[in-house]
Amino acid sequence: MTSVDSTAAYIETVYRKMATALAIVRQRLARPLTYTEKILYGHLDAPAETELEAGRYIKTRPDRVALQDATAQMAILQFMLAGKDEAAVPVTIHCDHLIRAHRGAGPDLSLARNENREVYDFLTSASQRYGFGCWLPGAGIIHQVILERYAFPGLMMLGTDSHTPNAGGLGAFASGVGGADAVDVMVGMPWEVLHPHIVGVHLKGRLHGWTAPKDIILRLLAVLTCAGGTNRVFEYFGDGVESISATGKSTICNMGAELGATTSLFPFDRRMQLYLQSCGRREAAELAGQHADLLRADPEVLADPTRYFAEVIEIDLDALEPHVVGPHSPDRATTVSGMAAHVAAGGYPEKVSYAMIGSCTNSSYEDMEKIAAMAGQLADRGLRLKTPLLITPGSEQVRATIERDGQLARLEAVGATVLANACGPCIGQWNREGLEKGTKNSIITSYNRNFPKRNDGNPETCCFIASPETCLAYAIHGDFSRDPYTTEIKAADGSTFRLNPPQAVHEVPEAGFVRDVAGFLAPLENGGRTEIKIRPESERLAILDPFPPWSGADFRNLRLLLKARGKCTTDHISPAGPWLRFRGHLDNISNNIFNGAVNAFTGEAGKAVNGINGEIQPYNEIARAYKTAGESWVAVGDTNYGEGSSREHAAMSPRHMGGLAVITRSFARIHETNLKKQGILPLTFTRPEDYDLVQDGDRIDLLGLTELAPGSTVRLVLHHRDGSISDSVLNHSLNAEQIAWFKAGSALNFLRRA
Ligand code: F3S
C-alpha cells in the first residue's frame, strides 16, 4: 500500500537490495563504478548473469511507479486486466495535466473538477481499490510531489511522463516511460531498458550573478542539441555540484528530457540532505548519509573520469552567462546579452506578450525567493510589471509556503496572477484570451518545452525559455530589444536604477515547508471491495476486455489492411492531439488507427481500398468493416516500423481492431515488444526485398505457427488478386515467454492465468 511519503523501512529495503546486487556485480566487473551504474546494477533483475554493456537490453527492477492523470487512465485499465489485487511496487497517481489555466487557481480548479469528474472518479476509485496513493487536483505537479515526498538518493523509479528525471536532483534514477512499461513493473515484471552510455558532466567553478541552474542545462542543449542525449544518462560531478541546491539540480535533470536522455542525476550531497530535512523527511536524509558510499561514484572514477565515463563534458560555471532558448526548439540557444540580436535576426516580435514562471521545472522555494526579491526591487520604486505574469506553483506545499513567507504577496503586488498547482499552460491547457489564433507574438517561460502550440495552441506564438530570474527581468522591461540586466529602469519618481541579483536567498524555508496532506487520498485498509467507477456510456473511459487467445491454428486467408511506405512511427499508427481525450477508451481512440501511415500503393496517408466494398476509406473504417465481417488482417511496414514514443495505443488499437500480425523490414525495438505484449505477431522479412512482393488486395497465410519456437521461422504465402502466389520466409524474435504471451492472447492474459 502506498503511503504519503517514502518510509524509512522502505528506503532501507532499497539500500539493502542495492548493496546485495552490487556485491555480485563488483565481483564480476572488478572495476570502479559510476553512480549511475551503482543504481542501475543495484536494481538488476539477474545481477549474476546480465551482460553489462552499453547498447544491450538489460532487465531491471525499479522501486516505484508514478502516473499522471492523462497517461494513468490506460495504464490502470491494463493493470486491471492482469487480475492482481495490488501492484508489485508502490504506485502514485497525480491529477495535474487536465486542469486548464484561465481565471486563476480557484475557478480553474472548480471547472476542472466538473469537466473531468468521470476521469477523477475513475482514478480515485481505482487507487482505493488497488492501494495506490492518489494526489488530487490542486495538490501539485507529479514531479514536484515526487521530489517532496518520494524521491531519495538511490531510488530507481519510472513515471509515465517525460520529465520524470526531475527526481535526479535528489539523486534518483528516474525515467519517463510509456504506459506499457509502467504496467510491466506494476504487475511484477522487470523493466527492460537499453543499457545507456553514461556521460559525465563536469561542473567547474560556481554559479554567480544572474546565472542560474537553468542556464547549465540550456548551455548543454546548445552544445548537444535535442538529439544529443539519446540512450545516454547524464551524471553530473565536480566542485560545481555542491554549489547548486537540490531543487536547482532537479531543474537541470528535468530538462535532460529535452536532450532525449534516458535520465540525468546528481550524486548525493549535503544540499540534498538539507532539502529532505526541510520537507520533513529527516529519516530519509539520515539514511542517505549512512549509505553515502552507495550513492556516489567511486573515488577512482572521479580521479580519472575520462576512463570511466563514455564521454566527459565540461561546463565552467564561472564563465557561464544567462541563456535564452527558442523559439520552437529548446536547443536554439542564445545568451541574454545576445538576445536582442537573436530576436532581430529571426524576425520574432520584440514585445513580450506574456511571461510564465513555475511548472515542474522551476517553481522551487528558491526560485520564488529570487523572483520575489526582484519584484520587491520594482515595488520599492513604485513600479509594476510591463508584461502579464502567470505563476504556476509546482505543488500546494510550495504555494502554501510562499504564501506564508510573503513571496506570493510580493509577486501579486507587481501584477502576477497565481494559477492552480498544475501543468496548465505548460501542456497547452491555457485558455488564452485577448489574442486571436494565428497572431504572431512572443512569450517567455521558465518551463521546459517550446515547440509550436505547446502553450496556447497558437502556432504563431514564439515561446522562449529561460530561468525564472530572466523571465521576470523581461517581464519588467516588457520587450526583448535590450539586455534587461544592464539596461536602466525608470522609477516612478523619475530616478533610474538597475536590477540587482538577489542576495542571501533561502533555498529552503527557514521554518520548513508547509506540509500539505489534504491533497493526498490515502488508500483504504480494506479497499479490495471498492467499486471502480466508469459510466457505461462514457466516451472517455471503458473497461478493457481481454484479447482472445490464439486459436491454435495457422493464420489463413487474412486481409491486408495496410502496406506502409517509409517512416511509420507510433504517431503515424496512433496520432495524439485531439485523440488524447479518448486515451482511456480503446474503442474510441482506435478511430485514429493508421491515420498518418502512407499507403505504399497510392502514396496517400491514412486511406486505402476497402476489400469488401471497393471504396476508398480511412483505415479505421476498413478495419472495423473487416472486424464486423469476422475477418482478421495484417499490416505490412517498411524499416524501423514503430519508432518514436512508446505509446501503448499504437499496439493496442491494431489488436483491438482485428490485427493479428505486423510484417516489416525491421521494427523499432520498443514497439516490437509492445506488439508482443498485446498478442500481435511482429514478423520481419528474411529477405528485406520481399516487402516488394506484397500487392494491393492480397490475401495472406501465415504458416508454421503451431511449431512457433524461439528462432523458428514463419512461412508467408501471398495470394494475389490475379490468382498468382508469392512465398516468403519471415523471422520473429519471440522468446519462450513471449510465445506464451502470444498463445494466451496477450502478456496480461498470460499473467492472469499464471
Ligand atoms: Fe509536463 Fe506538467 Fe511539467 S506538462 S512538463 S509535468 S508542468
PDB file of C-alpha atoms in Angstrom, residues 81 181 341 474 535 564 684:
ATOM      1  CA  LEU A  81      -6.664  -6.876 -16.876  1.00  0.00           C
ATOM      2  CA  ASP A 181       6.489  -0.164 -19.281  1.00  0.00           C
ATOM      3  CA  ALA A 341      20.245  40.435 -31.936  1.00  0.00           C
ATOM      4  CA  TYR A 474      11.994  40.547 -19.339  1.00  0.00           C
ATOM      5  CA  ARG A 535     -20.079   5.166 -16.553  1.00  0.00           C
ATOM      6  CA  ALA A 564       3.005   1.342 -45.286  1.00  0.00           C
ATOM      7  CA  THR A 684      10.303  -9.490 -40.361  1.00  0.00           C
TER       8      THR A 684
END
